[in-house]
CSV table of C-alpha atoms and ligand atoms in Angstrom, one decimal:
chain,number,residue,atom,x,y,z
A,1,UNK,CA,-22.1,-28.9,27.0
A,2,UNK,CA,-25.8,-30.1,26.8
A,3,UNK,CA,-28.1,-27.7,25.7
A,4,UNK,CA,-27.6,-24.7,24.6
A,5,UNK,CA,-27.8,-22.0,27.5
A,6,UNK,CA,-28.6,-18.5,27.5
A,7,UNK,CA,-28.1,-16.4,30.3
A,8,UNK,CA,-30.9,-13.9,32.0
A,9,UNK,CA,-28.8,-13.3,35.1
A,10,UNK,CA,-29.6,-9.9,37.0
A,11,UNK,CA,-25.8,-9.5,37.8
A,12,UNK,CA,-23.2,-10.9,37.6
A,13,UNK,CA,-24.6,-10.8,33.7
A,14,UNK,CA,-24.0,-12.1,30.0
A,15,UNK,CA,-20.9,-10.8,28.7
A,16,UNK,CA,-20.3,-10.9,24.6
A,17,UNK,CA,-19.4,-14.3,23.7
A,18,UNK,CA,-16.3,-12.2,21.2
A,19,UNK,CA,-15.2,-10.5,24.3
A,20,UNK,CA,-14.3,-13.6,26.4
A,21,UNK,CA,-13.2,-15.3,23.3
A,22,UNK,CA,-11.0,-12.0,22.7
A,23,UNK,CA,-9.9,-12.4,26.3
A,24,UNK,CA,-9.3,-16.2,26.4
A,25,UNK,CA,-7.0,-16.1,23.4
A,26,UNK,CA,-4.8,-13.5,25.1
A,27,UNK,CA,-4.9,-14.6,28.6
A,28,UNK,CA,-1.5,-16.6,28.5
A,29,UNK,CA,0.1,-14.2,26.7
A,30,UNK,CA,-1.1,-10.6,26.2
A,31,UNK,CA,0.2,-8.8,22.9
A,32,UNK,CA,3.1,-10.8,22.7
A,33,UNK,CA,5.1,-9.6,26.3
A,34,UNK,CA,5.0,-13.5,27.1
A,35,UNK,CA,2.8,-13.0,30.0
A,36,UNK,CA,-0.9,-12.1,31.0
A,37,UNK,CA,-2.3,-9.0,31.5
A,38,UNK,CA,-3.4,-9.9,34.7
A,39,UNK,CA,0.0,-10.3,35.9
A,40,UNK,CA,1.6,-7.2,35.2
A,41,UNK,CA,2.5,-4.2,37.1
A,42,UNK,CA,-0.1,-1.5,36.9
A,43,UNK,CA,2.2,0.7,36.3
A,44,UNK,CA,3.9,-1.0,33.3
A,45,UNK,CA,3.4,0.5,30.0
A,46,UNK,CA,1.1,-2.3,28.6
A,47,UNK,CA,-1.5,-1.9,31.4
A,48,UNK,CA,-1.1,2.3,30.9
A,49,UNK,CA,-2.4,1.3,27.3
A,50,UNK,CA,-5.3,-0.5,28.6
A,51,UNK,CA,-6.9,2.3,30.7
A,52,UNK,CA,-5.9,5.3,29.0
A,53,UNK,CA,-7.9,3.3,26.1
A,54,UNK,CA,-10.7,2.2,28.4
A,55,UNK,CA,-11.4,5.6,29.4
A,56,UNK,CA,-10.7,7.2,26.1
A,57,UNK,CA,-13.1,4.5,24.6
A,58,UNK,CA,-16.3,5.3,27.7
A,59,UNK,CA,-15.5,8.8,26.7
A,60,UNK,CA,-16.3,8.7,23.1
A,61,UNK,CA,-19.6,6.4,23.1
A,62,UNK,CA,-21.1,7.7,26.1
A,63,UNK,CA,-19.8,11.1,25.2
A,64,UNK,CA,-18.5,12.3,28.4
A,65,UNK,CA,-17.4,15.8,28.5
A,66,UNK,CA,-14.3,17.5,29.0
A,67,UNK,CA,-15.1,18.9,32.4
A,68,UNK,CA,-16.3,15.2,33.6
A,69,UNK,CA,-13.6,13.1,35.2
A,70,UNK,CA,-14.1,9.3,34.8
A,71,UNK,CA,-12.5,7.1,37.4
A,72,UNK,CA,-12.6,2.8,38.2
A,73,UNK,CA,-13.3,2.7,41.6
A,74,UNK,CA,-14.2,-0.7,43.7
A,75,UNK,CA,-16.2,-1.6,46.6
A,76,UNK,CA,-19.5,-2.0,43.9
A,77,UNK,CA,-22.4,0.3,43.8
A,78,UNK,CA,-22.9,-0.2,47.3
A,79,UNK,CA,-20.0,1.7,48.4
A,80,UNK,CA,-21.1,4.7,46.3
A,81,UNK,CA,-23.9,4.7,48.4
A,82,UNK,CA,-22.1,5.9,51.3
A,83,UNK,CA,-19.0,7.7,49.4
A,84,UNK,CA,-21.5,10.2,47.7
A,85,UNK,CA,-23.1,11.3,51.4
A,86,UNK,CA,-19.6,11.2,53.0
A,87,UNK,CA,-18.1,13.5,50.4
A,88,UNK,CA,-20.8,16.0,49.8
A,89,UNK,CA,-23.0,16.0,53.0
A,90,UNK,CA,-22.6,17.0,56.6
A,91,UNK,CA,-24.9,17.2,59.5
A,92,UNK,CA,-26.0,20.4,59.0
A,93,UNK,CA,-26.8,19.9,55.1
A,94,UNK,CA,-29.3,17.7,53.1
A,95,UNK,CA,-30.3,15.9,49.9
A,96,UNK,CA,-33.0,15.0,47.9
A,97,UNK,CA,-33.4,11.2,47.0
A,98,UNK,CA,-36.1,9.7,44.7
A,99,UNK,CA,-37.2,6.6,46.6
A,100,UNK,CA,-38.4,4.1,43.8
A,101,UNK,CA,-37.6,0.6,45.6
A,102,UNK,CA,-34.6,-1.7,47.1
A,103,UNK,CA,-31.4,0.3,45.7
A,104,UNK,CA,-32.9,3.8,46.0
A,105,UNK,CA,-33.5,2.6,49.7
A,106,UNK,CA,-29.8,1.2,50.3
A,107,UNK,CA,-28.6,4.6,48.9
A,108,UNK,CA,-31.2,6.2,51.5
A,109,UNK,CA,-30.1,4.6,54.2
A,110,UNK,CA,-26.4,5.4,54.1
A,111,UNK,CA,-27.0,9.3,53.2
A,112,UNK,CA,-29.2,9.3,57.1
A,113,UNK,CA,-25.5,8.5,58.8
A,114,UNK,CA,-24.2,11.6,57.2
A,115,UNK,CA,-27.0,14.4,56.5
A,116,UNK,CA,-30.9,15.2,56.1
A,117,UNK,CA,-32.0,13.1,53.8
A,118,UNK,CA,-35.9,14.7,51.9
A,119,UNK,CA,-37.5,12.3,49.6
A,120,UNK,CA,-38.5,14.1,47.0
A,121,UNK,CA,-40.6,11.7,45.6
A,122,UNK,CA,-41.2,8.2,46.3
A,123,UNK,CA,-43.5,5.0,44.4
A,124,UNK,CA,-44.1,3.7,47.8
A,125,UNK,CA,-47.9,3.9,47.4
A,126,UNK,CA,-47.6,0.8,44.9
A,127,UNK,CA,-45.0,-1.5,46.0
A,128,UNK,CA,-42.2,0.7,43.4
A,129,UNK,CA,-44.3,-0.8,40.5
A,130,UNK,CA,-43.6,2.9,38.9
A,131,UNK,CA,-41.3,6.0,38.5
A,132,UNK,CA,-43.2,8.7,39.7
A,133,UNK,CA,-43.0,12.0,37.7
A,134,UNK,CA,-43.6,14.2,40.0
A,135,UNK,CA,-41.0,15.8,42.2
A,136,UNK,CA,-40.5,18.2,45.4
A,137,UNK,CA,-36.8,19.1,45.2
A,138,UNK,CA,-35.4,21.6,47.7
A,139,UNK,CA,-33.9,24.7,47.0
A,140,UNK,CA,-30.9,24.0,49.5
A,141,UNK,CA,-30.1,20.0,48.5
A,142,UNK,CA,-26.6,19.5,48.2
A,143,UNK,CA,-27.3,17.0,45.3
A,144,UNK,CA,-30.5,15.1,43.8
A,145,UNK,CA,-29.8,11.3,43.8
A,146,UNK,CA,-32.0,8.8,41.8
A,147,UNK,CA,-31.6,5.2,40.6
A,148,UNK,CA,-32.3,5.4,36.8
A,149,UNK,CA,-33.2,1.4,36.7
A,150,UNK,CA,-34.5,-0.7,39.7
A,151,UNK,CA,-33.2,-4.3,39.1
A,152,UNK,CA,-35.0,-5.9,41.3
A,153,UNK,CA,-38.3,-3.9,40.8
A,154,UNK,CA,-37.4,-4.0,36.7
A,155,UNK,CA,-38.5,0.0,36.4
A,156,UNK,CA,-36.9,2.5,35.2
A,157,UNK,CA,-36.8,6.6,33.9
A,158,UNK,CA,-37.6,7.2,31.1
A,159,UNK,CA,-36.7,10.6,31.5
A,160,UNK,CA,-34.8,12.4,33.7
A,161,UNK,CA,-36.1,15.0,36.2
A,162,UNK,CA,-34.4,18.6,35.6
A,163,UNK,CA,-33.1,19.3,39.0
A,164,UNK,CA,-31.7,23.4,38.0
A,165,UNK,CA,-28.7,23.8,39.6
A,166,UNK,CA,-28.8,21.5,42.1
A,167,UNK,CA,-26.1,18.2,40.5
A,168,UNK,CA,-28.7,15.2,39.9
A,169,UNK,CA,-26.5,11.8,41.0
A,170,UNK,CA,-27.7,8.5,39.2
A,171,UNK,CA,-27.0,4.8,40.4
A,172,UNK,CA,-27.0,3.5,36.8
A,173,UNK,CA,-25.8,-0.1,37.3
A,174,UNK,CA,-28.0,-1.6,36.0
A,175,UNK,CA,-28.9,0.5,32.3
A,176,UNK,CA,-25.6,2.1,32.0
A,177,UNK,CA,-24.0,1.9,28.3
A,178,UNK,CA,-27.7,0.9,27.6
A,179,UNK,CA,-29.1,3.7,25.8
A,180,UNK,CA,-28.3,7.5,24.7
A,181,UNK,CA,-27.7,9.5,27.8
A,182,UNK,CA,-27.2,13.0,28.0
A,183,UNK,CA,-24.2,13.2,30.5
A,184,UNK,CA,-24.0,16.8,30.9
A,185,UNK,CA,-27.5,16.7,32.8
A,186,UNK,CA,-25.5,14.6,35.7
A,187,UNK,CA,-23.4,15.3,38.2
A,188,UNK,CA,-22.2,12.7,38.6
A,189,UNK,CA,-23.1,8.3,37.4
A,190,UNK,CA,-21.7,6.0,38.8
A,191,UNK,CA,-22.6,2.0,38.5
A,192,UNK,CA,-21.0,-1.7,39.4
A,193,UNK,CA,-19.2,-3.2,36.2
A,194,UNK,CA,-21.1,-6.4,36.1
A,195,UNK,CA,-24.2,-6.3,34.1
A,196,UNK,CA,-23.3,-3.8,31.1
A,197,UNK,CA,-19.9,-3.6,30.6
A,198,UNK,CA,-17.8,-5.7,32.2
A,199,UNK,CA,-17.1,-8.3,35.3
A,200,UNK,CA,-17.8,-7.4,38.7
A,201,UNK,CA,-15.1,-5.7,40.9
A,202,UNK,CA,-15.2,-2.6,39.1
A,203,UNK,CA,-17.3,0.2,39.9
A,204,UNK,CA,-17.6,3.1,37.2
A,205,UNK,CA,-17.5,6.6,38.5
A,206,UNK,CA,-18.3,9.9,36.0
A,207,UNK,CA,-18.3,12.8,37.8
A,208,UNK,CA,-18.3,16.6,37.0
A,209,UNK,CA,-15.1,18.2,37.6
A,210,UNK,CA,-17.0,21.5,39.9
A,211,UNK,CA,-18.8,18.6,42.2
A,212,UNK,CA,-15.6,16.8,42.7
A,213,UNK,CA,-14.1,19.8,43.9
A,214,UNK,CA,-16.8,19.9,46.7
A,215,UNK,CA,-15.3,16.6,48.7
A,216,UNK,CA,-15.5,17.0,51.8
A,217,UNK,CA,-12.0,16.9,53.5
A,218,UNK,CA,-10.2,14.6,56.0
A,219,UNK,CA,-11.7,11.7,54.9
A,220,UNK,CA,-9.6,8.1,54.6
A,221,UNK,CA,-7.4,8.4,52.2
A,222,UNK,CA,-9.3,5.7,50.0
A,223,UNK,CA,-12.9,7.2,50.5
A,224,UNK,CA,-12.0,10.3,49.0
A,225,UNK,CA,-12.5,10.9,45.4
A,226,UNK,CA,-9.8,13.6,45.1
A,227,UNK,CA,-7.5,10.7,45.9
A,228,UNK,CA,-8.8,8.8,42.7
A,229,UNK,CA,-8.3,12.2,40.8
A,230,UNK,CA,-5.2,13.1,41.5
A,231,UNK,CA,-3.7,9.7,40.8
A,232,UNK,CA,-6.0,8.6,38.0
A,233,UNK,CA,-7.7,5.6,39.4
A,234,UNK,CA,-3.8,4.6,40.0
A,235,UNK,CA,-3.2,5.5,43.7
A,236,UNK,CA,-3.4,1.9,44.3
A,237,UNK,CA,-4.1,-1.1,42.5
A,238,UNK,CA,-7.0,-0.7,40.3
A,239,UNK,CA,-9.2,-4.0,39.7
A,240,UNK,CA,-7.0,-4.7,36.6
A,241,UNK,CA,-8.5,-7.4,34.8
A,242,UNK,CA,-11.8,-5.9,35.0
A,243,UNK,CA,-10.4,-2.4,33.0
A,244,UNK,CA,-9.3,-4.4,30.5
A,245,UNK,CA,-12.5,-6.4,30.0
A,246,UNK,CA,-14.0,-3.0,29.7
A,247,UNK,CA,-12.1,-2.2,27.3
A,248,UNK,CA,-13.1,-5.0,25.2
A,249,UNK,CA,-16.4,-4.3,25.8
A,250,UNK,CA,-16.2,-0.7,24.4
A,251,UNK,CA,-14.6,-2.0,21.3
A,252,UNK,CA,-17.7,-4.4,21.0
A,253,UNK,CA,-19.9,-1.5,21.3
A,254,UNK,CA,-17.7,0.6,18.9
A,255,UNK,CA,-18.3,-2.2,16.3
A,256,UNK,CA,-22.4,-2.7,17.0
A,257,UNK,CA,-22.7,1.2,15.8
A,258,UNK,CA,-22.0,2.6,19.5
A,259,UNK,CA,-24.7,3.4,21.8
A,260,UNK,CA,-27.6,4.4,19.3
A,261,UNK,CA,-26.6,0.3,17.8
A,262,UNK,CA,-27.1,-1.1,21.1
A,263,UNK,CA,-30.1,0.8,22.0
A,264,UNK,CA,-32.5,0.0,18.9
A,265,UNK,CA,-31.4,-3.9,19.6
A,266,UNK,CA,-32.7,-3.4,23.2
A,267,UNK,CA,-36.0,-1.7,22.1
A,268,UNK,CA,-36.4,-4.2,19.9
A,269,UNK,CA,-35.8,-7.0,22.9
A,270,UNK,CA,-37.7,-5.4,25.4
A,271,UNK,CA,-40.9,-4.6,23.3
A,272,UNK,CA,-40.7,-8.3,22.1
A,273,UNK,CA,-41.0,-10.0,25.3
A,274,UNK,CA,-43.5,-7.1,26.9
A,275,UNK,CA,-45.7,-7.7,23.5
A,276,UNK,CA,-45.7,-11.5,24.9
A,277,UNK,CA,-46.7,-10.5,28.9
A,278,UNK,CA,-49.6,-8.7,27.2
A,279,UNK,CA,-51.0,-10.4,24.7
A,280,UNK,CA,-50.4,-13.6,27.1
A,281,UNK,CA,-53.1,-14.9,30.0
A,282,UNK,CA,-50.7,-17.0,31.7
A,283,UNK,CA,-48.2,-14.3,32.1
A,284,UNK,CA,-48.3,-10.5,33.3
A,285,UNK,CA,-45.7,-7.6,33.8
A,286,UNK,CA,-45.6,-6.6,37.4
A,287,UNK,CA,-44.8,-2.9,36.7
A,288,UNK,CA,-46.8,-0.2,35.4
A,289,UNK,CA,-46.4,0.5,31.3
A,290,UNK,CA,-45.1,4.4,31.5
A,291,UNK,CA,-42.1,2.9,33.6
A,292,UNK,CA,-41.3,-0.4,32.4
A,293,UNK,CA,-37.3,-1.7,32.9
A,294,UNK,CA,-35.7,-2.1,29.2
A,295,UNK,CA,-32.8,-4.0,31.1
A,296,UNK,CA,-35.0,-5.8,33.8
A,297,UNK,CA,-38.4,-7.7,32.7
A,298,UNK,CA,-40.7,-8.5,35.5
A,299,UNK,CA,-43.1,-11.1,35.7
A,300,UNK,CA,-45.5,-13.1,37.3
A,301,UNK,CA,-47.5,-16.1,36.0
A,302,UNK,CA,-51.4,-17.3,37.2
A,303,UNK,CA,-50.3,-19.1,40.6
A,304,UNK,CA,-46.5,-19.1,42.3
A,305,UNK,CA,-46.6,-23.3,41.7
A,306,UNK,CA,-47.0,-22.4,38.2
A,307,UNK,CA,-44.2,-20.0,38.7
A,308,UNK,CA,-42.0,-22.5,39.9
A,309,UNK,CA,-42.6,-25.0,37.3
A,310,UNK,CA,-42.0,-22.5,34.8
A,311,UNK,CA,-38.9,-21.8,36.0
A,312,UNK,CA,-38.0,-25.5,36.5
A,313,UNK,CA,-38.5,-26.5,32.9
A,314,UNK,CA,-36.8,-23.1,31.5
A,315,UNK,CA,-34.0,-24.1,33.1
A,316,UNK,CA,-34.1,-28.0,31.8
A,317,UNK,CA,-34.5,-26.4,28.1
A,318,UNK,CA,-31.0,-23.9,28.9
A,319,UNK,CA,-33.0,-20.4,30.0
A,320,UNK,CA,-30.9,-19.5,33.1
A,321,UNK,CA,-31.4,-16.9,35.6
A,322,UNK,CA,-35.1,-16.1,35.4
A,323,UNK,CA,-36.2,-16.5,39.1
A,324,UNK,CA,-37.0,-13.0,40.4
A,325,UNK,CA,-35.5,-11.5,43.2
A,326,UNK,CA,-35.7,-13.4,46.5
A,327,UNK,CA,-37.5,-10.3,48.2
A,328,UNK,CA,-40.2,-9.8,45.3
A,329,UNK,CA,-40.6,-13.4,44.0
A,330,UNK,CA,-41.7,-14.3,40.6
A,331,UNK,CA,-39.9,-14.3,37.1
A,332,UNK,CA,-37.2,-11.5,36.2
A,333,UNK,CA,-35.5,-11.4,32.5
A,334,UNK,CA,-32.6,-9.3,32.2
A,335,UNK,CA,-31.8,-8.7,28.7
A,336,UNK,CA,-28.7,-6.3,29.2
A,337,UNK,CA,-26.4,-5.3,26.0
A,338,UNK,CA,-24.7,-8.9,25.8
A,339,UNK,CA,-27.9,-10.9,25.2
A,340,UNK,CA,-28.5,-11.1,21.6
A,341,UNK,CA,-32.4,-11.0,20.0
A,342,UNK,CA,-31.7,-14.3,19.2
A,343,UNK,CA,-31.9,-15.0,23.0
A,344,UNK,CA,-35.1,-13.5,23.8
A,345,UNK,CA,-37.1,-15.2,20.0
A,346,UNK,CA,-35.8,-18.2,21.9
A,347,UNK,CA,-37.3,-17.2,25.1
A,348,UNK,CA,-40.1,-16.4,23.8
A,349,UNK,CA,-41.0,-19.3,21.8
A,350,UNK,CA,-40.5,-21.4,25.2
A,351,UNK,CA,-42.7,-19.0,27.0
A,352,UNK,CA,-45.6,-19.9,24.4
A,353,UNK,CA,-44.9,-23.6,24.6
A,354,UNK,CA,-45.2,-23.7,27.8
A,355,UNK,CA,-48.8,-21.6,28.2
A,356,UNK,CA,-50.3,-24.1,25.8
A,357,UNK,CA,-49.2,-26.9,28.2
A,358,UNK,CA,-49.8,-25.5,30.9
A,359,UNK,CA,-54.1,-23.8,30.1
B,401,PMP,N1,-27.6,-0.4,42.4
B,401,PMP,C1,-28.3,-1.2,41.5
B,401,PMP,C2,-29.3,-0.6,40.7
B,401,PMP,C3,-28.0,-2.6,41.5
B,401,PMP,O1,-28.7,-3.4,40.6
B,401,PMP,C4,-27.0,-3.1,42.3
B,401,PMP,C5,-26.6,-4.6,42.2
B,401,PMP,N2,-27.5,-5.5,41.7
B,401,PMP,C6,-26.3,-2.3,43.2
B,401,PMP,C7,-26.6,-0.9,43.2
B,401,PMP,C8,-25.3,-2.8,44.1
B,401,PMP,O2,-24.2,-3.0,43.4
B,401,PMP,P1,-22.9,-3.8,43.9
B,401,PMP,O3,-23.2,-5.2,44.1
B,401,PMP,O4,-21.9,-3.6,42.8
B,401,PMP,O5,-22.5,-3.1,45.2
């Protein structure tokens, strides 16, 4: 074992250590049927269970309304990207995308091979270091899309523009189950599994119930979310495993006090390792304050050789995952839901040990 480890990935991310315990004592043999969950028939009445529960479970702690259907898609956030345009855009038709850094610009990219894409806003100007706050929707967008928490950039809204009438879409992989959300301002979230609530391979789609009327038609059968209404998330083989890992996750939340629980632990993280970036003169936060990344922490230390012997020696002493992106460089924290305070006193500490060997 070694050390003890604790894990910043960006994604794949720290899961609760009681969920994969959970899982690992009924992997062989799930609720007594003599056999595992993950080898059972979708259809059989134990894995019904599962996802009626899972859904039932998202419902109640992110408080998803009636008139919202939630579905567990695959193909990650990434295929969202270009599902979204390909049901609700055409040639002749456009959207409005906020344009804050390397998601928002995947999502960009794939709405230009189906419509007219406006930026309504963008934080080009400063490398994304911020979520700009001011916005020039268009009266005639078929849907507003924004990516409520860059991962790699580590920003993130802190609120959410009021688009009218027009359905605002959010990419919220990387915050989702993070904090209190007021669904019925969406038209639609969607985000990969992997960081919040569960393993990659599932991909978490909430969408109003008058948008998903709006798909366009003769699509592949697959790219189509009417086909994942209809059938609920059962016209094929959903990614099993990962709905029931879900689930487990929603019961963990359930038992932390719900969302509002998880969210004054995360303030309480985040504002503890910011307070250390500024009050600190080997280390700095990248973005600007107003937009700063709960979920993502971004930093950068006095020289990049500094950088990488920081990272070298975090890792010795069990701190995993803290070398930023490979297209922005630097140091990136991500303290999603699973990571304890525990984690980041620990972190800090180290980071303090190290500035004083390091002036
Ligand atoms: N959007 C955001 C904000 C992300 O962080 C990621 C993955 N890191 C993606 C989209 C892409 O997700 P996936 O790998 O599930 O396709």
């Amino acid at each position: 074992m070694g050390v003890k480890k604790y894990n910043f990935y960006a994604g794949p991310a720290i899961l609760p250590q009681e969920v994969m315990k959970k899982a690992q004592a009924e992997l062989l043999d799930y609720q007594g049927i003599g056999l595992s969950i993950m080898e059972i028939s979708h259809r059989s009445k134990e894995f019904d269970a599962v996802i009626k529960s899972a859904e039932q479970k998202i419902r109640e702690i992110f408080g998803v309304p009636e008139n919202y259907w939630v579905l567990f898609l695959q193909g990650g956030a990434s295929l969202q990207f270009g599902m979204i345009p390909m049901n609700f855009l055409n040639k002749e038709s456009a959207a409005d995308y906020v344009h804050t850094g390397e998601w928002a610009g995947k999502a960009i990219k794939e709405a230009k091979l189906f419509g007219k894409v406006n930026i309504a806003a963008t934080s080009e100007d400063k490398k994304y270091n911020y979520i700009p706050d001011k916005f020039n929707f268009s009266s005639d967008a078929k849907y507003v899309h924004i990516t409520s928490n860059e991962t790699i950039g580590g920003i993130q809204f802190q609120n959410f523009p009021d688009t009218g009438n027009i359905p605002l879409i959010a990419d919220m992989s990387s915050d989702i189950f993070s904090r209190k959300i007021d669904v019925s301002k969406f038209g639609m979230i969607y985000a990969g599994a992997q960081k919040n609530i569960g393993p990659s391979g599932v991909t978490l789609v909430i969408i109003r119930k008058d948008l998903a009327e709006k798909c366009a038609s003769g699509l592949t059968t697959m790219l189509n979310y009417k086909t994942h209404i209809k059938e609920p998330s059962l016209y094929n083989t959903p990614p099993c495993f990962g709905i029931y890992i879900i689930k487990l996750v929603m019961e963990w939340i359930e038992k932390l006090g719900g969302i509002s629980g998880i969210e004054s632990i995360n303030n309480e993280k985040a504002a503890l390792l910011y307070k250390t970036l500024d009050t600190s003169s080997m280390y700095r936060g990248t973005t600007d304050k107003n937009s700063r990344s709960k979920m993502n922490i971004t930093f950068r230390l006095t020289t990049e050789q500094l950088e990488e012997k920081f990272i070298k020696e975090a890792t010795a002493a069990g701190f995993i995952g803290l070398k930023g992106h490979r297209s922005v460089g630097g140091c990136r924290a991500s303290l999603y839901n699973a990571m304890p305070l525990e984690g980041v006193k620990e972190l800090v500490k180290f980071m303090e040990k190290f500035e004083k060997e390091n002036k």
